[in-house]
Short mmCIF file of C-alpha atoms in Angstrom, two decimals:
data_model
loop_
_atom_site.label_atom_id
_atom_site.label_comp_id
_atom_site.label_asym_id
_atom_site.label_seq_id
_atom_site.Cartn_x
_atom_site.Cartn_y
_atom_site.Cartn_z
CA MET H 1 99.15 103.65 56.11
CA ASN H 2 100.95 101.15 57.67
CA GLU H 3 104.55 101.74 56.83
CA ILE H 4 107.21 100.49 59.05
CA THR H 5 109.95 102.75 59.66
CA PHE H 6 113.02 102.18 61.47
CA ARG H 7 115.35 103.96 63.90
CA LEU H 8 118.31 103.62 66.61
CA ALA H 9 116.95 104.03 70.00
CA ALA H 10 118.12 107.03 71.17
CA ALA H 11 120.92 106.92 73.82
CA GLY H 12 119.38 108.54 77.06
CA ARG H 13 116.18 108.98 76.04
CA ASP H 14 113.99 107.37 78.77
CA ASP H 15 111.04 106.91 76.70
CA ASP H 16 112.72 104.56 74.07
CA LEU H 17 114.02 102.46 77.18
CA THR H 18 110.79 102.56 78.55
CA ALA H 19 109.23 101.30 75.49
CA LEU H 20 111.66 98.52 75.06
CA VAL H 21 110.99 97.17 78.54
CA GLU H 22 107.25 97.30 77.59
CA LEU H 23 107.83 95.47 74.20
CA TYR H 24 109.81 93.00 76.03
CA ASP H 25 107.28 92.47 78.74
CA ARG H 26 104.17 92.50 76.14
CA ALA H 27 106.18 89.57 74.27
CA ALA H 28 106.74 87.82 77.05
CA ARG H 29 103.29 87.52 78.42
CA TRP H 30 102.11 86.52 75.02
CA MET H 31 104.66 83.61 74.66
CA GLN H 32 103.51 82.43 78.36
CA GLU H 33 99.93 82.73 77.25
CA ALA H 34 100.67 81.03 74.04
CA GLY H 35 102.54 78.16 75.89
CA ILE H 36 105.97 79.18 75.20
CA ASP H 37 108.57 78.75 77.50
CA GLN H 38 111.45 81.18 76.57
CA TRP H 39 110.98 85.01 78.07
CA LYS H 40 109.62 86.05 81.72
CA PRO H 41 108.04 89.54 82.15
CA GLY H 42 110.31 91.61 84.20
CA ASP H 43 113.80 89.95 83.10
CA LYS H 44 114.77 92.93 81.21
CA ASP H 45 114.91 96.25 82.49
CA GLU H 46 115.85 99.76 81.45
CA GLU H 47 119.60 99.15 82.39
CA HIS H 48 119.68 96.19 80.05
CA PHE H 49 118.75 97.94 76.67
CA ARG H 50 120.96 100.93 78.02
CA LEU H 51 123.82 98.46 78.03
CA ARG H 52 122.88 96.98 74.77
CA GLN H 53 123.16 100.34 73.36
CA LYS H 54 126.67 100.72 74.45
CA ASP H 55 127.55 97.25 73.23
CA GLY H 56 125.69 96.85 69.95
CA GLU H 57 122.66 98.46 68.33
CA VAL H 58 119.01 98.45 69.63
CA TRP H 59 116.18 99.30 66.87
CA LEU H 60 112.85 100.22 67.05
CA ALA H 61 110.07 100.12 64.33
CA GLU H 62 107.09 102.48 64.32
CA VAL H 63 104.16 102.83 62.37
CA ALA H 64 102.39 106.40 62.40
CA GLY H 65 104.66 107.28 65.67
CA ARG H 66 103.68 104.20 67.36
CA ARG H 67 106.45 101.75 68.56
CA VAL H 68 105.21 98.23 67.10
CA GLY H 69 108.49 96.34 67.60
CA ALA H 70 112.10 96.43 68.22
CA PHE H 71 115.19 94.51 67.94
CA GLU H 72 119.12 94.13 69.51
CA LEU H 73 121.96 93.87 66.90
CA TRP H 74 125.33 92.63 68.27
CA TRP H 75 128.63 92.27 66.33
CA GLN H 76 129.53 89.48 68.15
CA ASP H 77 128.34 86.80 70.72
CA GLU H 78 130.75 84.45 72.11
CA PRO H 79 128.24 83.18 74.76
CA ALA H 80 125.92 81.30 72.15
CA TRP H 81 128.69 81.29 69.12
CA GLY H 82 132.01 81.24 70.60
CA PRO H 83 135.06 83.38 69.23
CA GLN H 84 134.08 84.33 65.52
CA PRO H 85 135.79 86.50 63.04
CA PRO H 86 134.10 89.77 62.09
CA GLU H 87 131.59 88.13 59.53
CA ALA H 88 128.27 88.05 61.06
CA GLY H 89 125.61 90.12 62.79
CA TYR H 90 123.68 88.63 65.46
CA VAL H 91 120.02 89.54 66.25
CA HIS H 92 118.51 89.19 69.74
CA ARG H 93 115.30 90.04 71.47
CA LEU H 94 113.05 90.26 68.12
CA MET H 95 109.98 91.87 69.41
CA VAL H 96 106.71 92.73 68.07
CA ASP H 97 103.65 94.28 69.90
CA ARG H 98 100.89 92.16 68.56
CA ARG H 99 98.27 94.71 69.66
CA HIS H 100 99.51 97.28 67.30
CA ALA H 101 102.03 95.94 64.57
CA PRO H 102 100.82 95.20 60.94
CA PRO H 103 101.01 91.72 59.85
CA GLY H 104 104.73 91.06 58.74
CA THR H 105 106.35 93.33 61.48
CA GLY H 106 108.48 90.25 62.49
CA ARG H 107 109.77 89.74 59.16
CA ALA H 108 110.37 93.53 58.31
CA LEU H 109 112.35 93.75 61.60
CA LEU H 110 114.18 90.47 60.21
CA ALA H 111 114.65 91.93 56.97
CA HIS H 112 115.88 95.46 58.44
CA ALA H 113 118.84 93.53 60.83
CA GLU H 114 119.50 92.04 57.77
CA ARG H 115 120.26 95.11 55.69
CA ARG H 116 122.22 96.80 58.26
CA ILE H 117 124.46 93.52 58.88
CA ALA H 118 124.79 93.39 54.89
CA GLY H 119 125.43 97.08 54.86
CA ALA H 120 128.24 96.43 57.53
CA GLY H 121 130.06 94.18 55.01
CA ARG H 122 129.13 91.19 56.96
CA ALA H 123 128.00 88.05 55.14
CA TRP H 124 125.80 86.27 57.73
CA ALA H 125 122.83 87.22 59.93
CA ARG H 126 122.88 84.94 63.02
CA LEU H 127 120.53 84.49 65.82
CA ASP H 128 119.40 81.73 68.06
CA CYS H 129 116.37 80.46 69.95
CA VAL H 130 115.69 78.30 73.13
CA SER H 131 115.93 74.73 71.78
CA ARG H 132 112.63 73.76 73.45
CA ASN H 133 110.78 76.55 71.27
CA PRO H 134 110.29 74.67 68.11
CA ARG H 135 107.36 77.43 67.18
CA LEU H 136 110.20 80.00 67.01
CA ARG H 137 112.99 77.82 65.13
CA THR H 138 110.25 77.06 62.39
CA TYR H 139 109.56 80.83 62.11
CA TYR H 140 113.17 81.56 61.78
CA GLU H 141 113.48 78.56 59.07
CA GLY H 142 110.54 79.81 57.13
CA ALA H 143 112.54 83.42 56.97
CA GLY H 144 115.49 81.67 55.46
CA TYR H 145 117.54 80.83 58.51
CA THR H 146 119.41 77.48 58.37
CA VAL H 147 119.99 75.59 61.75
CA VAL H 148 123.50 75.08 62.26
CA GLY H 149 123.97 73.61 65.58
CA GLU H 150 123.07 73.66 69.40
CA HIS H 151 124.93 75.38 72.37
CA SER H 152 123.97 74.47 75.87
CA LYS H 153 125.36 75.16 79.19
CA GLU H 154 124.23 74.07 82.73
CA GLY H 155 123.96 76.30 85.42
CA GLY H 156 121.92 76.53 89.08
CA GLY H 157 121.25 72.82 88.41
CA SER H 158 119.26 73.16 85.18
CA ARG H 159 120.28 72.96 81.49
CA TYR H 160 119.57 75.82 79.13
CA ALA H 161 120.27 75.12 75.17
CA VAL H 162 119.82 77.26 72.57
CA THR H 163 119.33 76.40 68.79
CA LEU H 164 122.01 78.36 66.78
CA LEU H 165 120.35 79.55 63.01
CA GLU H 166 122.14 81.61 60.48
CA LYS H 167 121.60 83.01 56.93
CA ARG H 168 123.92 83.90 54.35
CA LEU H 169 123.31 87.54 53.01
CA GLY H 170 123.89 89.01 49.60
CA ALA H 171 124.22 86.83 46.73
#
């Protein structure tokens, strides 16, 4: 049975934090192997996910007790979107374990995030992806997201740009 279930990563549960780091690193390695310049293995540690649990929500997806994916849900994202009224949820670090996840896990993660955002009374799901990642942008557009802008910043002699996408939830 490939039924995907979702649960919040448990605060203080080290095996959840370890699993999140492993999911991130696997996804980053897959991106590198696929020629996608977005994430780097080792960029996110347990402390990163511990802090995200304090500031937002971190969700795990499981199939038959095996963790197959995860995402972060933020209730504000000023670094990319600037100050906004409380009308959206922001999806970050959508991660899928390609070795064990059933087909459609990424879309199931997005759908769960969208239900959670709508359930919180917010009308928009928002996310971003590195602008030099057209494959991911196409994936999100295929899931119903629309490009609404780009945000860039300079630092350390390099320019970092993200494409901003959103999806209206509900009727």
